[in-house]
Short mmCIF file of C-alpha atoms in Angstrom, two decimals:
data_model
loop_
_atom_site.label_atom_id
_atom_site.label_comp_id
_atom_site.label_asym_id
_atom_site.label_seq_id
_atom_site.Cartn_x
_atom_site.Cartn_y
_atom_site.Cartn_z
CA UNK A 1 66.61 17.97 5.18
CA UNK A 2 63.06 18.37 4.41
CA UNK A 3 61.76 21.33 6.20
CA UNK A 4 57.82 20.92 6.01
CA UNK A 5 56.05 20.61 8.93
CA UNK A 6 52.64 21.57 10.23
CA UNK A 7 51.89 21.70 14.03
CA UNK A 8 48.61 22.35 13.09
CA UNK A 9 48.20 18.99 10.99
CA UNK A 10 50.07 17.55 13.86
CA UNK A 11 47.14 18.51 16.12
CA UNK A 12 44.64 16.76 14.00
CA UNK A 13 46.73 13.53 14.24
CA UNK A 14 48.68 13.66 10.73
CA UNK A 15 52.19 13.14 10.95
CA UNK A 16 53.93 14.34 7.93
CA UNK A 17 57.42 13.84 9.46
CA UNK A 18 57.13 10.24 9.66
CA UNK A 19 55.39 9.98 6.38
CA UNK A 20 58.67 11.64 5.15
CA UNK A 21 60.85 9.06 7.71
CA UNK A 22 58.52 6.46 6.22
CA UNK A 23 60.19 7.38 2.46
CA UNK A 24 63.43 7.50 3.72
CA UNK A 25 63.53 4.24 5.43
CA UNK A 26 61.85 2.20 2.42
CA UNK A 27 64.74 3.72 -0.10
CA UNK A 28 66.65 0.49 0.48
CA UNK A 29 63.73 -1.94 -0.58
CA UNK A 30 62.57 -0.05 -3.47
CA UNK A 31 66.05 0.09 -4.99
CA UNK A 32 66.25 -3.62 -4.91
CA UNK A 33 63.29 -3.74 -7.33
CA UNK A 34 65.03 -1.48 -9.85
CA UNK A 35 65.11 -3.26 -13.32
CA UNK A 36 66.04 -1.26 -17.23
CA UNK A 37 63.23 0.72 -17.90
CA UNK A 38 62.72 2.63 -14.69
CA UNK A 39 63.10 6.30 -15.57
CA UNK A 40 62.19 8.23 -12.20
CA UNK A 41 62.96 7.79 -8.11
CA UNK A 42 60.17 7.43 -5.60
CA UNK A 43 59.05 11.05 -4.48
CA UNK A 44 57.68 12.67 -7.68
CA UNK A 45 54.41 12.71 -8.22
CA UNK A 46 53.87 10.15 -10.72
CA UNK A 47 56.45 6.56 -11.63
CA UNK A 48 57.87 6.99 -15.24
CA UNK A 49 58.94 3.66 -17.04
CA UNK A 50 60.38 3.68 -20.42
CA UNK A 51 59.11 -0.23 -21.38
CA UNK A 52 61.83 -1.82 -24.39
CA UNK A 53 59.02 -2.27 -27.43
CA UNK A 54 61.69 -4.03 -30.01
CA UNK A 55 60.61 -6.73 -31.33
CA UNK A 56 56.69 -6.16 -30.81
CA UNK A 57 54.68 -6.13 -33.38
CA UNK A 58 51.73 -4.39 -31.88
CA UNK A 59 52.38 -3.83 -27.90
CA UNK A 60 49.54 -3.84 -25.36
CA UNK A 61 49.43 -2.97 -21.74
CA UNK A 62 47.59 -5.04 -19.42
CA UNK A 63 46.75 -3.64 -15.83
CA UNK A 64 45.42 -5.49 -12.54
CA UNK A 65 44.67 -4.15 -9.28
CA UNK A 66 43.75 -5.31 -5.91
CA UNK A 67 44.23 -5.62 -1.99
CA UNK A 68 45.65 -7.69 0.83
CA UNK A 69 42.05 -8.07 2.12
CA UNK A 70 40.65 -9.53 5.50
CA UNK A 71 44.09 -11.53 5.58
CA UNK A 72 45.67 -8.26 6.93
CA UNK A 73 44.31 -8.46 10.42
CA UNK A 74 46.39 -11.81 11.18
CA UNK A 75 49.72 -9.83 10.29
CA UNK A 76 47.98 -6.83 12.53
CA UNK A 77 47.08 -9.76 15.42
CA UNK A 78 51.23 -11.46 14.98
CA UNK A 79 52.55 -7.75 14.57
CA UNK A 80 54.25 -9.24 11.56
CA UNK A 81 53.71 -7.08 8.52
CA UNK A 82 56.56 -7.91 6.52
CA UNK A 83 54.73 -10.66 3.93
CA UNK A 84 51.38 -9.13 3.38
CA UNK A 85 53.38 -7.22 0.83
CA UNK A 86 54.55 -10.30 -1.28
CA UNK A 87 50.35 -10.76 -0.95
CA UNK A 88 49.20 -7.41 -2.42
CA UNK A 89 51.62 -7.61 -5.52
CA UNK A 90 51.00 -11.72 -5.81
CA UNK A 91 46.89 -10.47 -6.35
CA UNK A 92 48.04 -8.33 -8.81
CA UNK A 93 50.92 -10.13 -11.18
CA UNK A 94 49.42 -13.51 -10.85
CA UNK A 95 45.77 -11.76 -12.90
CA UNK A 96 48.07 -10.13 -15.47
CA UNK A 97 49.96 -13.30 -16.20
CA UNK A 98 46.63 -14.83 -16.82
CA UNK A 99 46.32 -13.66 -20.48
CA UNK A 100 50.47 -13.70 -21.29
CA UNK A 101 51.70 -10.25 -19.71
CA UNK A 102 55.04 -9.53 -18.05
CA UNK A 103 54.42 -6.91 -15.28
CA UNK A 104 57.01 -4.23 -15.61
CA UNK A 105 55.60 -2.27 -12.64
CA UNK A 106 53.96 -1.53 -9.47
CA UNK A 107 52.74 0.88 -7.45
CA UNK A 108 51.06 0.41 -3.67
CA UNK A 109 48.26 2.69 -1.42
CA UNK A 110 48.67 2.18 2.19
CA UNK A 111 45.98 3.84 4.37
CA UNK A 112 46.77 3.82 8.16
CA UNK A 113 45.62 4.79 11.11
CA UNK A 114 48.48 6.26 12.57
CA UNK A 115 51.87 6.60 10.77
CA UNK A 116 54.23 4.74 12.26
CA UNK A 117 57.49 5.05 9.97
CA UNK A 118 59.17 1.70 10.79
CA UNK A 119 55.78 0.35 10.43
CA UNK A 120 55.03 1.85 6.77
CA UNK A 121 59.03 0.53 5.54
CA UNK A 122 58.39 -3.13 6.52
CA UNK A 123 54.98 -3.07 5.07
CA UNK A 124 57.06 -2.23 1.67
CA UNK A 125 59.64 -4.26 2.49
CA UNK A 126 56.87 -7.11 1.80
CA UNK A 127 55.90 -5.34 -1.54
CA UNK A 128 59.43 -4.87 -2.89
CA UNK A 129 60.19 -8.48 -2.05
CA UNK A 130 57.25 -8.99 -4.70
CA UNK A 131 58.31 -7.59 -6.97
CA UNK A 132 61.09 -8.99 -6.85
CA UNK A 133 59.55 -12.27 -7.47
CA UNK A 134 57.58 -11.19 -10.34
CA UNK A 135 59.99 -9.49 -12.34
CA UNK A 136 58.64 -5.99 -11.82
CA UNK A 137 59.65 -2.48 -10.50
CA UNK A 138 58.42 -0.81 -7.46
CA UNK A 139 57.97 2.36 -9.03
CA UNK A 140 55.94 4.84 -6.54
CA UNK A 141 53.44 4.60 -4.23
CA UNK A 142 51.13 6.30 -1.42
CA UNK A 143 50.64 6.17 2.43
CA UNK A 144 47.93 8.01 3.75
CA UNK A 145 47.79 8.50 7.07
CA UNK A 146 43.77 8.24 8.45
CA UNK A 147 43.33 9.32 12.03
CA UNK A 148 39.44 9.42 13.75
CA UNK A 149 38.72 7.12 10.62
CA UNK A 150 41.33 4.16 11.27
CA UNK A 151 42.29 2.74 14.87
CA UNK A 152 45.70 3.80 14.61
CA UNK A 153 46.97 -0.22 14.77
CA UNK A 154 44.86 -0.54 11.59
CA UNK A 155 45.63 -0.03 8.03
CA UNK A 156 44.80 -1.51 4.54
CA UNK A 157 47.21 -2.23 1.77
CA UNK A 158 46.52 -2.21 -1.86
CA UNK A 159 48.00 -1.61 -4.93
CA UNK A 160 48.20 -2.03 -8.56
CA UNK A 161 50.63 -3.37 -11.58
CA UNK A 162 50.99 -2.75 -15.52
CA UNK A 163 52.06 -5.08 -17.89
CA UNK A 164 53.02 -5.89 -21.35
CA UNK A 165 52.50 -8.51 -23.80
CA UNK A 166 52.79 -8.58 -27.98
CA UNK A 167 49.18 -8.99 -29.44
CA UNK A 168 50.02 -11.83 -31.07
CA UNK A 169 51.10 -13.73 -28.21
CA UNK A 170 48.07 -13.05 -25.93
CA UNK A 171 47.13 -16.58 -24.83
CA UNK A 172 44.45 -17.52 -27.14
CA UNK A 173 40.92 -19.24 -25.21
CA UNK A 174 39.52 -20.51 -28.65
CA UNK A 175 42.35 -22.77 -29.18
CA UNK A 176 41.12 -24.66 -26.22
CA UNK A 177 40.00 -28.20 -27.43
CA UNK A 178 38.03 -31.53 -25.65
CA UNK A 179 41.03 -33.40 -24.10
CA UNK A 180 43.93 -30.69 -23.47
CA UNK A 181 45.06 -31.37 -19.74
CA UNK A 182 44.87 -29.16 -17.32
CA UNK A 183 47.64 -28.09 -14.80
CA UNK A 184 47.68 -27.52 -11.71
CA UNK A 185 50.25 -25.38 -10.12
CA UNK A 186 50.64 -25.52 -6.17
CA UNK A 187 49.61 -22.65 -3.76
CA UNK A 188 51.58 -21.67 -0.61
CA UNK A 189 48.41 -22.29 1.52
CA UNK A 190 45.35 -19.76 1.66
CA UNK A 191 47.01 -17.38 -0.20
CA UNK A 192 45.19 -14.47 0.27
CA UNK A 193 40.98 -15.46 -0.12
CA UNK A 194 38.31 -16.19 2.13
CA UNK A 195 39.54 -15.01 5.50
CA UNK A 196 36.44 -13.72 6.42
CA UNK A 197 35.62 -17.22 6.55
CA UNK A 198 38.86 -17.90 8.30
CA UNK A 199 39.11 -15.64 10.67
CA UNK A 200 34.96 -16.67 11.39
CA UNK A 201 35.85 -20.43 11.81
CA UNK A 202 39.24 -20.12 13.87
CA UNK A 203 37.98 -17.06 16.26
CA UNK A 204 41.02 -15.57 15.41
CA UNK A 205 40.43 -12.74 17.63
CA UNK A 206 40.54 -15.03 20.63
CA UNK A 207 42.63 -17.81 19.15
CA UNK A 208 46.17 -18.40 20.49
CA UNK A 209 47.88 -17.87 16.66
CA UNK A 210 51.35 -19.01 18.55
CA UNK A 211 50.85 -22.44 19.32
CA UNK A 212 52.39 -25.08 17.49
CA UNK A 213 50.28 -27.55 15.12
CA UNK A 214 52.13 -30.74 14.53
CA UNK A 215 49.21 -31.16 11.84
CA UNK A 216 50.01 -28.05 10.30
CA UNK A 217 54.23 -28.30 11.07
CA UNK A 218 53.84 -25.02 11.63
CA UNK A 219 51.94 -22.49 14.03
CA UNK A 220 48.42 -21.68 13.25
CA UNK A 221 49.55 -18.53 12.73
CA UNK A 222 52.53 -19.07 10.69
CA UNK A 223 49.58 -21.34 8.13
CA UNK A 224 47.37 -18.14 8.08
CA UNK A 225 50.57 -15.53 6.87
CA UNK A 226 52.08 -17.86 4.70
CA UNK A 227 52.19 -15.62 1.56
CA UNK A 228 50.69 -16.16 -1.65
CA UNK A 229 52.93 -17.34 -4.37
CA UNK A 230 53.59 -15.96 -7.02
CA UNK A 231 53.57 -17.58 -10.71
CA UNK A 232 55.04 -15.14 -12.99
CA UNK A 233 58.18 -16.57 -13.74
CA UNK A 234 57.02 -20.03 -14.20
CA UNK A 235 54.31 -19.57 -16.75
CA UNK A 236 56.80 -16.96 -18.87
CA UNK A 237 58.95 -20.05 -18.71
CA UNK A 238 55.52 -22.17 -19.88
CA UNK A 239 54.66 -19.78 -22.48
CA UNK A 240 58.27 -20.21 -23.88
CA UNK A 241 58.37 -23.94 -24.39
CA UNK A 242 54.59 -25.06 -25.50
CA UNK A 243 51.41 -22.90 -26.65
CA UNK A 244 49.78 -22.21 -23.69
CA UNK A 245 45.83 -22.65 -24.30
CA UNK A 246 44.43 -21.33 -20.71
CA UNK A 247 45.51 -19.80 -16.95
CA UNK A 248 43.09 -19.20 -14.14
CA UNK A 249 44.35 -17.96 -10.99
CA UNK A 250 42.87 -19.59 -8.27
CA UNK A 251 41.64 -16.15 -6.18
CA UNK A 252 38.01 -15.83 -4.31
CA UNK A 253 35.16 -17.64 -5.43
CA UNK A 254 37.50 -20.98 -5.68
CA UNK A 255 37.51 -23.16 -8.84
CA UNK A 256 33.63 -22.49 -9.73
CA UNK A 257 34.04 -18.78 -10.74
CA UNK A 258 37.73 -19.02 -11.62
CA UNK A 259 38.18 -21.78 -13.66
CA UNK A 260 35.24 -20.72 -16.26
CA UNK A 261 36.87 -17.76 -16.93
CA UNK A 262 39.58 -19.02 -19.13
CA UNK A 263 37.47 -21.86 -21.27
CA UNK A 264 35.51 -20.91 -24.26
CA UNK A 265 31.69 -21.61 -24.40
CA UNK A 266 30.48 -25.10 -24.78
CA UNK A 267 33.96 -26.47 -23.16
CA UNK A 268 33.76 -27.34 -19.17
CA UNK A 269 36.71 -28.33 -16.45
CA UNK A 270 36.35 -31.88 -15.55
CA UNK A 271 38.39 -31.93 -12.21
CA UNK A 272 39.38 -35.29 -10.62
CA UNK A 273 39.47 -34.87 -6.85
CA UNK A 274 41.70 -37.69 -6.15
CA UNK A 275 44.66 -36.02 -8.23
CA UNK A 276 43.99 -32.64 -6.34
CA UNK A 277 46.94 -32.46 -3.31
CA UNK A 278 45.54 -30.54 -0.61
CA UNK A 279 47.55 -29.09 1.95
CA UNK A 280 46.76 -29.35 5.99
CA UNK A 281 45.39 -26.42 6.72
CA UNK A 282 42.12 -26.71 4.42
CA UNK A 283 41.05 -29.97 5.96
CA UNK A 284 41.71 -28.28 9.37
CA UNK A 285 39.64 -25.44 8.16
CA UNK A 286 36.97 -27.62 7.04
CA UNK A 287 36.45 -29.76 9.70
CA UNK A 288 36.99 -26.81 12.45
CA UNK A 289 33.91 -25.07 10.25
CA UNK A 290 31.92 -27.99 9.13
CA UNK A 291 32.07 -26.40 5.46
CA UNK A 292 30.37 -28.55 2.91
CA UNK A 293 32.67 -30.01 0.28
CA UNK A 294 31.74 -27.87 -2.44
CA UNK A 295 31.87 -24.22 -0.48
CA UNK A 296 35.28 -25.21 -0.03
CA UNK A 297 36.27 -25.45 -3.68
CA UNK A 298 33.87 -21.98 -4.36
CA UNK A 299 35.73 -20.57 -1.62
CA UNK A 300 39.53 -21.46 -1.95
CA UNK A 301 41.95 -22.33 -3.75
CA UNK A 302 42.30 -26.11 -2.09
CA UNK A 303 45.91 -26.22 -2.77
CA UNK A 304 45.93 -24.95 -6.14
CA UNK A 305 46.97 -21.40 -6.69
CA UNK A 306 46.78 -21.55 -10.74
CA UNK A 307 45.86 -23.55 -13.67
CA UNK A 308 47.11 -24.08 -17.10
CA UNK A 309 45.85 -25.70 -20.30
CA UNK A 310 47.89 -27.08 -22.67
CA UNK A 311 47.47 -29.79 -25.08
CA UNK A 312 48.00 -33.61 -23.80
CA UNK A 313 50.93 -33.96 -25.78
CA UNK A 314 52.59 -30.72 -24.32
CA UNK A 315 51.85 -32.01 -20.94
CA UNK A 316 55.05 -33.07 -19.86
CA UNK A 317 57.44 -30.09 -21.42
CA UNK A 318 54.72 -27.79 -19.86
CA UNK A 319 55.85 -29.63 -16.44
CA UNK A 320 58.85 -29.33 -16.88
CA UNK A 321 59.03 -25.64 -18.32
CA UNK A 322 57.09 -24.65 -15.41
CA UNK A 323 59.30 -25.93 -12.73
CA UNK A 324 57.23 -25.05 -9.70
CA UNK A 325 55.44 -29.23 -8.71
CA UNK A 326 52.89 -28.36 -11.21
CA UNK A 327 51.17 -31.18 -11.81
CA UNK A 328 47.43 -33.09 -14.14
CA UNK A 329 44.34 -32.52 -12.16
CA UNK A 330 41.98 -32.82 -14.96
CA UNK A 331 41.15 -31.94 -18.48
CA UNK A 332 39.11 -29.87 -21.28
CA UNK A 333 35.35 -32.11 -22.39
CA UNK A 334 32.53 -30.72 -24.00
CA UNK A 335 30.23 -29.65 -21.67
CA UNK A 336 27.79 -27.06 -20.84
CA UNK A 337 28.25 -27.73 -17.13
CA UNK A 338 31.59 -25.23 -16.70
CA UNK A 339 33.53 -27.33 -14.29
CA UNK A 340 32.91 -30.69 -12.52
CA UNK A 341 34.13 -32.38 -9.26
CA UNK A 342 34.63 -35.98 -9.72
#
């Protein structure tokens, strides 16, 4: 039994007890995340992982960071916290995967208004089930409780991931040539960008998230949470079976900022509208907001979580390696103009 306690800190509206509850009661999800390489248990004050180097010619880690964001308040509205998890890791992995890296680990920061214990363990329930998708190890984490600074319904979740890929087999831009295809690879919805903008357009405050949309085949709700997915596995699987020339995920600032990032200079996107398959709930979205055409592809991800670029003759293996509906939306042309709608 842990005997630290403060009556004092109790007074001020910091509950260690249920921060130490909290622990106890997210043992079971953490331990399902456990893969070889994990060296220490959640509690200390720092997540050891002994990563297998054999075989590498010249290792190097690869790190990405981020949050849950404004998507957060619709799990706070549905009192259903259990997927923003699967979110915050998603944000992370699918950025290191970007440039070849397996994530071998993450760690998550939850500040909260008031610590509710239950509250805190389904909250990680959502990241371990991340992890689980991605491959990776929920190694430690933080939940700071933030009372007179947080409504005590409130709280933010963020967290981080480190990966690993072999010099050598960092996906290489400048192999990127006029004609290579590129891939698109599904998203879940929304994922987890722009709901600013969301929650603006569908008054989500006053909204009744509960009714059914037969547009949607879902609640409006149900649309909203619908985690981000995440695209480890599949482009490992990519990377195995063809040289991979390019990923972009697909986060905030749509296919405008993202897409660029990948392509060397003097190369563009040339994206063909008719081949992009875009799911309900953006054309709901941009007809309920009257969003121009173009600040919805600078905004989200229109049904495309990730790209890949491979060359046309690796097209179909790269398909099929990746497993996950991915599918040609465009391809690679000489162009100063970084990526066009057409």
């Amino acid at each position: 039994m842990n005997e630290s306690h403060s009556a004092s800190y109790a007074a001020a509206g910091v509950n260690i007890e249920a921060g130490y509850e909290g622990v106890r009661l997210m043992r079971k999800h953490v331990e399902r995340t456990m893969i070889p390489g994990v060296v220490s248990d959640i509690g200390g004050f720092g997540g050891l992982f002994a990563p297998d180097l054999a075989g590498m010619i010249e290792p190097v880690l690869v790190s990405g960071t981020d949050g849950v964001g404004t998507k957060q308040r619709i799990a706070q509205l549905l009192d259903k916290h259990d997927t923003v998890g699967i979110d915050c890791v998603a944000m992370c992995v699918n950025d290191i995967i970007c440039c070849g890296a397996k994530p071998l680990f993450f760690l998550d920061y939850i500040a909260i208004g008031k610590n509710e214990a239950e509250k805190v363990a389904t909250l990680v329930s959502g990241v371990a089930e991340g992890c689980c998708q991605a491959g990776c190890a929920l190694i430690g984490g933080e939940t700071a409780e933030h009372p007179g600074v947080m409504a005590p319904d409130d709280y933010d979740l963020a967290g981080f991931s480190v990966g690993l890929v072999d010099k050598p087999r960092i996906i290489d831009h400048n192999t990127m040539r006029p004609g290579d295809v590129i891939l698109a690879l599904p998203s879940s919805g929304i994922h987890s960008n722009g709901y600013s903008l969301v929650r603006k357009v569908f008054d989500v405050e006053h909204a009744d998230l509960g009714v059914y949309s037969d547009e949607l085949g879902m609640t409006l709700g149900e649309a909203l949470l619908t985690p981000t997915k995440i695209y480890v596995k599949p482009v490992l699987r990519c990377m195995e079976a063809v040289t991979v020339k390019g990923v972009s995920h697909i986060t905030g600032g749509g296919f405008f900022e993202n897409i660029p990032r990948c392509l060397p200079e003097g190369l563009g996107a040339r994206i063909r509208l008719d081949a992009v398959k875009t799911p309900p709930i953006f054309t709901m979205l941009q007809s309920a907001g009257s969003i121009p055409q173009r600040d919805m592809f600078n905004t989200f991800n229109m049904g495309v979580g990730m790209t890949v670029v491979v060359s046309p003759e690796d097209a179909d293996a790269a398909i099929a390696a990746l497993d996950c509906g991915a599918y040609v939306i465009g391809e690679i042309e000489k162009s100063e103009e970084r990526v066009v709608l057409c």
